[in-house]
Amino acid sequence: MESIETEVVIVGAGPTGLTLAYELALAGVETLVLEKLPERLQQVKGGAIQPRTAEMLELRGLLEPMLRRAMPRGPVGGHFAMLPVPLDNTVWDTRFPSPIGLPQWEIEEVLEERATALGARIRRGAAVTAIEADDDGVTVTADGGTRVRARYAVACDGGHSTLRKKLGMPFPGRSGTYLAVLADIRLSSVSELVPRESGHISTLTRRANDYWAMLVPLRDDRYRLTYGYYGPEERPEATRDTPVTAAEISAALRAVYGAETVLGGVDNASRFSDATRQVERYRTGRVLFAGDAAHIHPPLGGQGLNLGVQDAFNLGWKLAATLRGRAPAGLLDSYHAERHPVAAGVLRHTSAQRVLADVRPDSEDAAALRDIFIDLMRLPDTNRYLAGLMSGLALRYEIPGARHPLAGQRVPDAELVTASGTARLSSFFGAGHAVLLDVGGLVPDGVRLPGHLDLVRAESPADLGAGALLFRPDGYVCWAADDAAACEEGLLAAVATHLGG
């Protein structure tokens, strides 16, 4: 029997687990990731990076290698319920107004490469079989009898989380109402109905002969196909684990895109449902939950991967601070307090999207609602609201005790002029530290700040909304001041309260 000791054990090497591994390794935390699959599944699923996730990856220098691999697409806006009105994210002043298309396995590849370069360890073919938790830590047992002792464990092992089940954590919500198929395929010939280039989702969806389908061109002869059946004809009983056959995919392609569309091969295929569930608590003692292990929802609006990656960015610096003994009281519990409401909101709006996206021909009420909602989406205020919601750019955390209007918000990635030259705000977060930005000359000379907080004195051509801004490592403002008196009076107390010593 092999015994391993580490500070944190992460179960699951998907985007959430690997982002968290990177964040912890960046902070010098000894981290081991256990993944049940012997090798990475090369599937496109979860392949949309929303604007706020892109901004957060940019903070760490992780976005650029992903952009090099991104699937070609024009400046396409996001969507709500697949309705034919693009969401305009430019009103949120972001450098990444369009979702970025990238296969999930390539996102994982970049994250794993960067995390392991910092010292994180990834062990594949290591399915968890048991977990025991006590006041001092956790012991996780994996295939082959490997026992891992860690101070904390984080479940990032998906909607069917083994850790969540082993611990008997409730996962309340609603079961799925349908099963659909997601497949990466190759086409040997195509009809004129097959999209030639990627665009807004409403241009890629089609209904015909009791099927709905979305076909997204990737590269060469490769496509990402999503489809479901809604007709009255009796269909063979299927479950989430029933294999998807080439014959089944070919039948769907013929029904929706015509006989001229011929399947050349299937790279991978799986089924998914619209189940909606959320764990009641994101933390139980020394075990925490993130990504699909904490929440599942209908796959509408490209939210899942982004929700999990942002869980990881929120949790990473808080867990590192706790392990290093510098966290202020309640910091680790604030992970649940901040992220649980965010996921609950996603569960709510994806449920609303499910009604608006209903393709059944007898759903006349849904059709009427859809027509009215499309008109509303053309109004600037409605479009701005939905764009902020779906992109994550409107997210604001409640920061206890913080009274400044900027508290809890992101700030656009402004150009700054420093003594060393011009630099973007995002470039100062690469070390994973908190950042104190002084653009008004408000921070006194000689102020004593902890080593995990970097002071940046600069000028900003743009109005950032305050003269001094204190950013958490995840890029959200936790305190700000408009004048020297407020800065001198509140800065050090804010550092101690929100970041620790």
Short mmCIF file of C-alpha atoms in Angstrom, two decimals:
data_model
loop_
_atom_site.label_atom_id
_atom_site.label_comp_id
_atom_site.label_asym_id
_atom_site.label_seq_id
_atom_site.Cartn_x
_atom_site.Cartn_y
_atom_site.Cartn_z
CA MET A 1 0.00 0.00 0.00
CA GLU A 2 1.36 3.41 -1.01
CA SER A 3 1.02 6.33 1.39
CA ILE A 4 1.25 9.94 0.21
CA GLU A 5 1.15 13.15 2.22
CA THR A 6 0.21 16.51 0.73
CA GLU A 7 -1.37 19.76 1.81
CA VAL A 8 -4.34 19.55 -0.55
CA VAL A 9 -5.76 16.64 -2.52
CA ILE A 10 -8.05 17.56 -5.41
CA VAL A 11 -10.30 14.86 -6.84
CA GLY A 12 -10.95 15.43 -10.53
CA ALA A 13 -8.68 16.76 -13.29
CA GLY A 14 -11.23 18.72 -15.29
CA PRO A 15 -11.06 22.48 -15.82
CA THR A 16 -12.16 23.21 -12.23
CA GLY A 17 -9.69 20.87 -10.56
CA LEU A 18 -6.79 21.93 -12.77
CA THR A 19 -7.48 25.65 -12.30
CA LEU A 20 -7.52 25.11 -8.55
CA ALA A 21 -4.30 23.08 -8.74
CA TYR A 22 -2.65 25.95 -10.61
CA GLU A 23 -3.84 28.55 -8.10
CA LEU A 24 -2.65 26.51 -5.13
CA ALA A 25 0.69 25.66 -6.72
CA LEU A 26 1.20 29.34 -7.58
CA ALA A 27 0.79 30.08 -3.88
CA GLY A 28 3.35 27.42 -2.97
CA VAL A 29 0.79 24.90 -1.66
CA GLU A 30 1.70 21.23 -2.10
CA THR A 31 -1.09 19.83 -4.27
CA LEU A 32 -2.00 16.39 -5.62
CA VAL A 33 -4.79 15.81 -8.17
CA LEU A 34 -6.40 12.37 -8.41
CA GLU A 35 -8.19 11.58 -11.68
CA LYS A 36 -10.06 8.34 -12.29
CA LEU A 37 -9.58 8.34 -16.09
CA PRO A 38 -6.25 6.90 -17.25
CA GLU A 39 -5.93 9.60 -19.94
CA ARG A 40 -7.61 12.85 -20.88
CA LEU A 41 -10.86 12.52 -22.82
CA GLN A 42 -10.44 14.49 -26.03
CA GLN A 43 -13.97 15.84 -26.26
CA VAL A 44 -15.07 19.35 -27.25
CA LYS A 45 -17.67 19.56 -24.44
CA GLY A 46 -17.65 22.72 -22.33
CA GLY A 47 -15.73 24.58 -25.00
CA ALA A 48 -16.84 28.19 -24.47
CA ILE A 49 -14.78 30.59 -22.36
CA GLN A 50 -17.04 33.46 -21.32
CA PRO A 51 -15.67 37.04 -21.11
CA ARG A 52 -15.24 37.20 -17.32
CA THR A 53 -13.51 33.82 -17.25
CA ALA A 54 -11.23 35.06 -20.02
CA GLU A 55 -10.38 38.13 -17.94
CA MET A 56 -9.53 35.97 -14.92
CA LEU A 57 -7.35 33.63 -16.98
CA GLU A 58 -5.63 36.74 -18.36
CA LEU A 59 -4.74 37.79 -14.81
CA ARG A 60 -2.51 34.72 -14.54
CA GLY A 61 -1.15 34.70 -18.08
CA LEU A 62 -3.16 31.55 -18.85
CA LEU A 63 -5.32 32.96 -21.63
CA GLU A 64 -2.70 33.59 -24.29
CA PRO A 65 -1.80 29.91 -24.86
CA MET A 66 -5.51 29.13 -25.05
CA LEU A 67 -6.12 31.87 -27.61
CA ARG A 68 -3.44 30.31 -29.83
CA ARG A 69 -5.52 27.12 -29.90
CA ALA A 70 -8.95 28.76 -30.16
CA MET A 71 -11.36 27.70 -32.87
CA PRO A 72 -11.78 30.33 -35.60
CA ARG A 73 -14.91 32.46 -35.22
CA GLY A 74 -15.78 36.08 -35.79
CA PRO A 75 -16.81 38.64 -33.18
CA VAL A 76 -19.95 36.75 -32.18
CA GLY A 77 -22.00 37.84 -29.18
CA GLY A 78 -23.26 35.50 -26.49
CA HIS A 79 -26.79 34.18 -26.35
CA PHE A 80 -29.71 33.65 -24.01
CA ALA A 81 -31.89 30.57 -24.61
CA MET A 82 -30.53 30.29 -28.18
CA LEU A 83 -32.69 33.25 -29.18
CA PRO A 84 -31.64 35.16 -32.35
CA VAL A 85 -30.48 38.39 -30.68
CA PRO A 86 -26.72 38.47 -29.89
CA LEU A 87 -25.74 39.74 -26.47
CA ASP A 88 -23.51 42.82 -26.68
CA ASN A 89 -20.73 42.57 -24.10
CA THR A 90 -18.91 45.67 -25.33
CA VAL A 91 -21.08 47.80 -23.03
CA TRP A 92 -19.26 46.14 -20.10
CA ASP A 93 -15.87 47.52 -21.23
CA THR A 94 -14.02 44.23 -21.65
CA ARG A 95 -11.16 43.26 -23.92
CA PHE A 96 -12.90 39.94 -24.59
CA PRO A 97 -16.46 40.78 -25.70
CA SER A 98 -17.04 37.46 -27.49
CA PRO A 99 -17.03 33.95 -26.00
CA ILE A 100 -13.88 32.07 -26.98
CA GLY A 101 -14.38 28.65 -28.57
CA LEU A 102 -11.88 26.02 -27.47
CA PRO A 103 -12.28 22.25 -26.91
CA GLN A 104 -12.38 21.47 -23.21
CA TRP A 105 -9.52 19.00 -23.45
CA GLU A 106 -7.25 21.72 -24.86
CA ILE A 107 -8.19 24.04 -21.98
CA GLU A 108 -7.30 21.22 -19.60
CA GLU A 109 -4.01 20.61 -21.40
CA VAL A 110 -2.90 24.23 -20.90
CA LEU A 111 -3.96 24.26 -17.25
CA GLU A 112 -2.24 20.96 -16.48
CA GLU A 113 0.97 22.03 -18.19
CA ARG A 114 1.12 25.26 -16.18
CA ALA A 115 0.07 23.63 -12.87
CA THR A 116 2.63 20.84 -13.07
CA ALA A 117 5.34 23.33 -14.02
CA LEU A 118 4.71 24.95 -10.63
CA GLY A 119 4.94 21.63 -8.79
CA ALA A 120 1.37 20.30 -8.72
CA ARG A 121 1.18 16.54 -9.20
CA ILE A 122 -1.45 14.79 -11.35
CA ARG A 123 -2.10 11.08 -10.84
CA ARG A 124 -4.36 9.46 -13.45
CA GLY A 125 -6.13 6.12 -13.26
CA ALA A 126 -6.70 6.79 -9.56
CA ALA A 127 -10.42 6.44 -8.85
CA VAL A 128 -11.31 7.31 -5.26
CA THR A 129 -12.79 4.44 -3.26
CA ALA A 130 -13.02 5.94 0.25
CA ILE A 131 -12.62 9.15 2.24
CA GLU A 132 -12.28 9.69 5.96
CA ALA A 133 -12.31 13.18 7.47
CA ASP A 134 -11.33 14.35 10.94
CA ASP A 135 -10.53 17.63 12.66
CA ASP A 136 -6.97 17.71 11.35
CA GLY A 137 -7.42 16.62 7.75
CA VAL A 138 -8.66 13.94 5.38
CA THR A 139 -7.52 10.53 4.22
CA VAL A 140 -8.48 9.59 0.66
CA THR A 141 -8.06 6.05 -0.63
CA ALA A 142 -7.72 5.43 -4.36
CA ASP A 143 -7.51 2.39 -6.63
CA GLY A 144 -4.70 0.05 -5.78
CA GLY A 145 -4.83 0.91 -2.09
CA THR A 146 -3.08 4.27 -2.42
CA ARG A 147 -3.78 6.35 0.69
CA VAL A 148 -3.43 10.13 0.53
CA ARG A 149 -3.31 12.16 3.72
CA ALA A 150 -4.02 15.86 3.25
CA ARG A 151 -4.99 18.85 5.33
CA TYR A 152 -7.88 19.59 2.94
CA ALA A 153 -9.66 17.77 0.11
CA VAL A 154 -11.59 19.45 -2.71
CA ALA A 155 -14.19 17.55 -4.73
CA CYS A 156 -13.96 18.62 -8.38
CA ASP A 157 -15.12 15.23 -9.67
CA GLY A 158 -18.24 16.20 -11.57
CA GLY A 159 -21.97 15.85 -11.28
CA HIS A 160 -21.70 12.22 -10.14
CA SER A 161 -19.07 13.16 -7.54
CA THR A 162 -17.70 10.16 -5.66
CA LEU A 163 -16.58 12.34 -2.76
CA ARG A 164 -20.01 13.90 -2.40
CA LYS A 165 -21.67 10.48 -2.36
CA LYS A 166 -19.13 8.95 0.02
CA LEU A 167 -19.73 11.78 2.48
CA GLY A 168 -23.52 11.49 2.14
CA MET A 169 -23.91 15.14 1.13
CA PRO A 170 -27.45 16.01 -0.03
CA PHE A 171 -27.70 17.11 -3.67
CA PRO A 172 -31.25 18.46 -3.88
CA GLY A 173 -32.89 19.66 -7.04
CA ARG A 174 -34.76 18.40 -10.07
CA SER A 175 -34.12 15.33 -12.21
CA GLY A 176 -33.70 15.70 -15.94
CA THR A 177 -36.70 15.83 -18.25
CA TYR A 178 -34.87 14.72 -21.41
CA LEU A 179 -31.71 13.07 -22.70
CA ALA A 180 -29.74 14.59 -25.54
CA VAL A 181 -26.52 13.69 -27.31
CA LEU A 182 -23.24 15.57 -27.63
CA ALA A 183 -20.82 14.17 -30.20
CA ASP A 184 -17.59 15.13 -31.92
CA ILE A 185 -17.94 13.83 -35.45
CA ARG A 186 -16.45 13.92 -38.93
CA LEU A 187 -18.59 14.34 -42.04
CA SER A 188 -17.60 12.79 -45.38
CA SER A 189 -20.15 14.89 -47.27
CA VAL A 190 -22.50 17.73 -46.37
CA SER A 191 -25.72 19.20 -47.67
CA GLU A 192 -26.41 22.90 -48.14
CA LEU A 193 -28.16 22.85 -44.75
CA VAL A 194 -24.90 22.25 -42.87
CA PRO A 195 -23.34 25.49 -41.50
CA ARG A 196 -20.08 26.39 -43.26
CA GLU A 197 -18.69 28.57 -40.45
CA SER A 198 -19.24 29.12 -36.77
CA GLY A 199 -21.48 32.02 -35.85
CA HIS A 200 -24.17 33.00 -33.38
CA ILE A 201 -25.81 29.93 -31.91
CA SER A 202 -29.17 30.84 -33.41
CA THR A 203 -27.64 30.39 -36.90
CA LEU A 204 -26.33 26.92 -36.01
CA THR A 205 -29.56 25.37 -34.71
CA ARG A 206 -32.23 23.62 -36.74
CA ARG A 207 -35.42 21.61 -36.25
CA ALA A 208 -36.78 19.00 -38.63
CA ASN A 209 -38.58 15.64 -38.55
CA ASP A 210 -39.05 15.58 -34.77
CA TYR A 211 -35.38 16.37 -34.05
CA TRP A 212 -33.62 19.51 -32.87
CA ALA A 213 -29.91 19.83 -33.58
CA MET A 214 -26.97 22.18 -33.43
CA LEU A 215 -24.01 21.57 -35.73
CA VAL A 216 -20.86 23.65 -35.15
CA PRO A 217 -18.01 23.55 -37.70
CA LEU A 218 -14.64 23.06 -36.03
CA ARG A 219 -11.65 22.42 -38.26
CA ASP A 220 -11.41 20.55 -41.56
CA ASP A 221 -14.15 17.88 -41.62
CA ARG A 222 -14.79 17.96 -37.87
CA TYR A 223 -18.02 19.15 -36.27
CA ARG A 224 -19.57 19.34 -32.85
CA LEU A 225 -23.08 17.91 -32.96
CA THR A 226 -25.74 18.32 -30.28
CA TYR A 227 -29.17 16.84 -30.86
CA GLY A 228 -32.34 15.53 -29.25
CA TYR A 229 -35.57 13.85 -30.30
CA TYR A 230 -38.99 15.21 -29.37
CA GLY A 231 -41.38 13.28 -31.62
CA PRO A 232 -44.27 11.02 -30.64
CA GLU A 233 -42.75 7.83 -32.04
CA GLU A 234 -41.67 5.25 -29.47
CA ARG A 235 -37.91 5.32 -28.96
CA PRO A 236 -35.66 2.67 -27.40
CA GLU A 237 -35.16 3.29 -23.69
CA ALA A 238 -31.82 4.98 -23.01
CA THR A 239 -29.97 6.14 -19.91
CA ARG A 240 -27.07 8.52 -19.43
CA ASP A 241 -24.70 5.56 -19.76
CA THR A 242 -26.26 3.96 -22.86
CA PRO A 243 -23.62 4.06 -25.63
CA VAL A 244 -24.37 6.40 -28.53
CA THR A 245 -24.09 4.47 -31.79
CA ALA A 246 -23.00 5.71 -35.19
CA ALA A 247 -26.35 4.52 -36.60
CA GLU A 248 -28.23 6.72 -34.12
CA ILE A 249 -26.12 9.76 -35.05
CA SER A 250 -26.54 9.07 -38.77
CA ALA A 251 -30.32 8.93 -38.37
CA ALA A 252 -30.35 12.32 -36.64
CA LEU A 253 -28.12 13.86 -39.30
CA ARG A 254 -30.34 12.59 -42.12
CA ALA A 255 -33.49 13.80 -40.38
CA VAL A 256 -32.20 17.33 -39.82
CA TYR A 257 -29.63 17.94 -42.57
CA GLY A 258 -30.74 15.62 -45.37
CA ALA A 259 -29.47 12.43 -46.98
CA GLU A 260 -26.50 14.28 -48.52
CA THR A 261 -25.01 14.74 -45.06
CA VAL A 262 -23.03 11.56 -44.42
CA LEU A 263 -21.28 10.61 -41.21
CA GLY A 264 -17.59 9.90 -41.76
CA GLY A 265 -16.69 8.95 -38.21
CA VAL A 266 -17.40 9.48 -34.53
CA ASP A 267 -14.53 10.67 -32.35
CA ASN A 268 -16.57 10.50 -29.13
CA ALA A 269 -20.16 10.81 -28.02
CA SER A 270 -22.10 10.96 -24.77
CA ARG A 271 -25.55 11.75 -23.41
CA PHE A 272 -26.54 14.61 -21.12
CA SER A 273 -29.72 15.78 -19.41
CA ASP A 274 -31.20 19.00 -18.09
CA ALA A 275 -31.04 17.98 -14.42
CA THR A 276 -30.73 20.87 -11.96
CA ARG A 277 -29.14 20.30 -8.54
CA GLN A 278 -26.93 22.10 -6.02
CA VAL A 279 -25.15 20.87 -2.91
CA GLU A 280 -26.46 22.57 0.22
CA ARG A 281 -23.05 23.47 1.64
CA TYR A 282 -19.82 24.00 -0.30
CA ARG A 283 -17.80 23.08 2.75
CA THR A 284 -18.07 20.30 5.30
CA GLY A 285 -15.13 20.44 7.69
CA ARG A 286 -11.94 19.78 5.74
CA VAL A 287 -13.72 18.93 2.47
CA LEU A 288 -14.88 21.51 -0.08
CA PHE A 289 -16.87 21.21 -3.30
CA ALA A 290 -16.40 23.03 -6.61
CA GLY A 291 -17.59 22.83 -10.20
CA ASP A 292 -20.14 20.20 -11.19
CA ALA A 293 -19.54 18.38 -7.90
CA ALA A 294 -21.30 21.36 -6.30
CA HIS A 295 -23.88 22.26 -8.97
CA ILE A 296 -25.37 20.96 -12.21
CA HIS A 297 -27.81 22.70 -14.54
CA PRO A 298 -29.16 22.60 -18.10
CA PRO A 299 -26.37 23.22 -20.63
CA LEU A 300 -27.80 26.49 -21.92
CA GLY A 301 -25.74 29.63 -22.41
CA GLY A 302 -22.30 28.03 -22.03
CA GLN A 303 -22.15 28.42 -18.25
CA GLY A 304 -20.87 25.16 -16.75
CA LEU A 305 -17.12 25.28 -17.36
CA ASN A 306 -17.02 28.97 -16.52
CA LEU A 307 -18.91 28.55 -13.27
CA GLY A 308 -16.44 25.86 -12.15
CA VAL A 309 -13.30 27.75 -13.16
CA GLN A 310 -14.53 30.82 -11.28
CA ASP A 311 -15.25 28.62 -8.25
CA ALA A 312 -11.58 27.64 -8.38
CA PHE A 313 -10.34 31.22 -8.62
CA ASN A 314 -12.46 32.17 -5.62
CA LEU A 315 -11.41 29.19 -3.53
CA GLY A 316 -7.72 28.99 -4.42
CA TRP A 317 -6.39 32.10 -2.71
CA LYS A 318 -8.65 31.61 0.31
CA LEU A 319 -7.52 28.02 0.87
CA ALA A 320 -3.87 29.02 0.40
CA ALA A 321 -4.21 31.84 2.94
CA THR A 322 -5.84 29.44 5.39
CA LEU A 323 -3.06 26.88 5.01
CA ARG A 324 -0.41 29.54 5.51
CA GLY A 325 -2.09 30.78 8.69
CA ARG A 326 -2.66 34.32 7.46
CA ALA A 327 -6.39 34.15 6.64
CA PRO A 328 -8.70 36.52 8.51
CA ALA A 329 -11.55 34.92 10.47
CA GLY A 330 -14.18 33.35 8.24
CA LEU A 331 -12.25 33.67 4.98
CA LEU A 332 -12.58 30.02 3.96
CA ASP A 333 -16.29 29.99 4.81
CA SER A 334 -16.74 33.03 2.56
CA TYR A 335 -16.16 30.65 -0.38
CA HIS A 336 -19.62 29.16 0.23
CA ALA A 337 -21.14 32.54 1.08
CA GLU A 338 -19.97 34.04 -2.22
CA ARG A 339 -20.17 31.18 -4.69
CA HIS A 340 -23.33 29.35 -3.61
CA PRO A 341 -25.60 32.31 -4.56
CA VAL A 342 -23.80 32.67 -7.89
CA ALA A 343 -24.51 29.05 -8.85
CA ALA A 344 -28.08 29.33 -7.54
CA GLY A 345 -28.55 32.24 -9.94
CA VAL A 346 -27.21 30.17 -12.85
CA LEU A 347 -29.58 27.33 -11.95
CA ARG A 348 -32.42 29.82 -12.01
CA HIS A 349 -31.65 31.47 -15.34
CA THR A 350 -30.83 28.19 -17.11
CA SER A 351 -34.23 26.92 -15.96
CA ALA A 352 -35.79 30.03 -17.49
CA GLN A 353 -33.83 29.43 -20.69
CA ARG A 354 -35.16 25.88 -20.83
CA VAL A 355 -38.72 27.27 -21.10
CA LEU A 356 -37.77 29.81 -23.79
CA ALA A 357 -35.78 27.24 -25.79
CA ASP A 358 -38.54 24.62 -25.75
CA VAL A 359 -38.68 23.13 -29.26
CA ARG A 360 -41.78 20.95 -28.90
CA PRO A 361 -44.37 21.85 -31.55
CA ASP A 362 -47.25 21.76 -29.06
CA SER A 363 -45.58 24.36 -26.84
CA GLU A 364 -47.62 27.34 -28.10
CA ASP A 365 -47.32 29.24 -24.83
CA ALA A 366 -43.53 28.94 -24.92
CA ALA A 367 -43.55 30.18 -28.52
CA ALA A 368 -45.57 33.26 -27.56
CA LEU A 369 -43.28 33.96 -24.62
CA ARG A 370 -40.27 33.56 -26.90
CA ASP A 371 -41.57 36.13 -29.38
CA ILE A 372 -42.09 38.73 -26.66
CA PHE A 373 -38.72 37.99 -25.09
CA ILE A 374 -36.94 38.44 -28.42
CA ASP A 375 -38.46 41.93 -28.67
CA LEU A 376 -37.30 42.69 -25.13
CA MET A 377 -33.76 41.54 -25.92
CA ARG A 378 -33.54 44.20 -28.62
CA LEU A 379 -33.94 46.90 -25.96
CA PRO A 380 -30.48 48.18 -24.86
CA ASP A 381 -31.16 47.89 -21.12
CA THR A 382 -32.45 44.31 -21.40
CA ASN A 383 -29.57 43.30 -23.63
CA ARG A 384 -27.05 44.84 -21.25
CA TYR A 385 -28.57 43.05 -18.27
CA LEU A 386 -28.56 39.65 -19.99
CA ALA A 387 -25.07 40.20 -21.41
CA GLY A 388 -23.72 40.94 -17.94
CA LEU A 389 -25.52 37.91 -16.55
CA MET A 390 -24.34 35.40 -19.14
CA SER A 391 -20.79 36.73 -19.50
CA GLY A 392 -20.17 36.98 -15.75
CA LEU A 393 -19.10 40.60 -16.14
CA ALA A 394 -21.95 41.87 -13.95
CA LEU A 395 -21.02 39.65 -11.00
CA ARG A 396 -20.65 41.52 -7.75
CA TYR A 397 -19.80 39.94 -4.40
CA GLU A 398 -21.14 41.21 -1.10
CA ILE A 399 -18.06 42.33 0.86
CA PRO A 400 -18.93 42.59 4.57
CA GLY A 401 -18.17 46.03 6.00
CA ALA A 402 -17.11 47.53 2.65
CA ARG A 403 -19.06 50.71 1.84
CA HIS A 404 -17.44 51.97 -1.35
CA PRO A 405 -19.55 51.51 -4.53
CA LEU A 406 -16.69 49.58 -6.18
CA ALA A 407 -16.49 46.96 -3.43
CA GLY A 408 -17.15 43.47 -4.74
CA GLN A 409 -16.87 44.43 -8.41
CA ARG A 410 -14.44 43.79 -11.24
CA VAL A 411 -12.66 46.78 -12.78
CA PRO A 412 -11.99 46.98 -16.55
CA ASP A 413 -8.45 46.12 -17.60
CA ALA A 414 -7.18 49.70 -17.84
CA GLU A 415 -3.91 50.94 -19.31
CA LEU A 416 -1.72 52.32 -16.53
CA VAL A 417 1.35 54.52 -16.65
CA THR A 418 3.95 53.52 -14.07
CA ALA A 419 7.54 54.55 -13.42
CA SER A 420 8.59 51.56 -15.54
CA GLY A 421 6.33 52.40 -18.46
CA THR A 422 2.84 51.58 -19.67
CA ALA A 423 1.20 48.37 -18.47
CA ARG A 424 -2.27 46.89 -18.26
CA LEU A 425 -3.87 46.40 -14.86
CA SER A 426 -4.16 42.64 -15.46
CA SER A 427 -0.37 42.31 -15.75
CA PHE A 428 0.10 42.91 -12.01
CA PHE A 429 -1.79 39.77 -10.92
CA GLY A 430 0.51 37.13 -12.37
CA ALA A 431 2.03 36.21 -9.00
CA GLY A 432 -1.38 35.46 -7.54
CA HIS A 433 -1.01 38.21 -4.93
CA ALA A 434 -3.51 40.83 -3.86
CA VAL A 435 -2.85 44.24 -5.46
CA LEU A 436 -3.12 47.74 -3.99
CA LEU A 437 -3.44 50.17 -6.89
CA ASP A 438 -2.74 53.83 -6.11
CA VAL A 439 -3.72 56.07 -9.02
CA GLY A 440 -4.45 59.15 -6.93
CA GLY A 441 -1.27 59.42 -4.87
CA LEU A 442 -3.27 58.50 -1.76
CA VAL A 443 -1.16 55.71 -0.23
CA PRO A 444 1.38 57.13 2.24
CA ASP A 445 5.07 56.56 1.59
CA GLY A 446 6.57 53.88 3.80
CA VAL A 447 3.26 52.12 4.51
CA ARG A 448 3.93 48.60 5.77
CA LEU A 449 2.06 45.99 3.77
CA PRO A 450 2.18 42.17 4.01
CA GLY A 451 4.33 40.30 1.52
CA HIS A 452 1.34 38.78 -0.28
CA LEU A 453 0.11 42.28 -1.26
CA ASP A 454 1.77 44.19 -4.11
CA LEU A 455 1.63 47.99 -4.20
CA VAL A 456 1.34 49.53 -7.67
CA ARG A 457 1.67 53.32 -7.98
CA ALA A 458 0.48 54.54 -11.36
CA GLU A 459 -1.47 57.09 -13.33
CA SER A 460 -4.58 56.12 -15.22
CA PRO A 461 -5.92 58.02 -18.24
CA ALA A 462 -9.31 56.45 -17.50
CA ASP A 463 -11.39 57.15 -14.41
CA LEU A 464 -11.33 53.93 -12.38
CA GLY A 465 -13.87 55.18 -9.87
CA ALA A 466 -11.49 55.67 -6.92
CA GLY A 467 -8.00 56.96 -6.13
CA ALA A 468 -6.87 53.82 -4.33
CA LEU A 469 -8.23 50.32 -4.96
CA LEU A 470 -7.50 47.14 -3.02
CA PHE A 471 -7.93 44.04 -5.17
CA ARG A 472 -8.16 40.47 -3.97
CA PRO A 473 -6.02 37.90 -5.83
CA ASP A 474 -9.08 36.94 -7.91
CA GLY A 475 -9.32 40.48 -9.29
CA TYR A 476 -12.32 41.75 -7.32
CA VAL A 477 -12.18 45.02 -5.38
CA CYS A 478 -12.55 44.53 -1.62
CA TRP A 479 -11.90 48.15 -0.55
CA ALA A 480 -11.44 51.55 -2.17
CA ALA A 481 -10.83 55.16 -1.16
CA ASP A 482 -11.55 58.47 -2.86
CA ASP A 483 -9.24 60.73 -0.87
CA ALA A 484 -6.11 60.65 1.27
CA ALA A 485 -7.95 60.87 4.57
CA ALA A 486 -10.13 57.85 3.81
CA CYS A 487 -7.08 55.95 2.61
CA GLU A 488 -5.01 56.67 5.69
CA GLU A 489 -7.90 55.87 7.99
CA GLY A 490 -9.11 52.62 6.41
CA LEU A 491 -6.36 50.97 4.38
CA LEU A 492 -4.56 48.83 6.96
CA ALA A 493 -7.82 47.79 8.62
CA ALA A 494 -9.17 46.73 5.21
CA VAL A 495 -6.04 44.69 4.49
CA ALA A 496 -6.35 42.89 7.82
CA THR A 497 -10.09 42.32 7.45
CA HIS A 498 -10.19 41.10 3.86
CA LEU A 499 -6.74 39.67 3.19
CA GLY A 500 -5.11 38.91 6.53
CA GLY A 501 -1.60 39.54 7.72
#
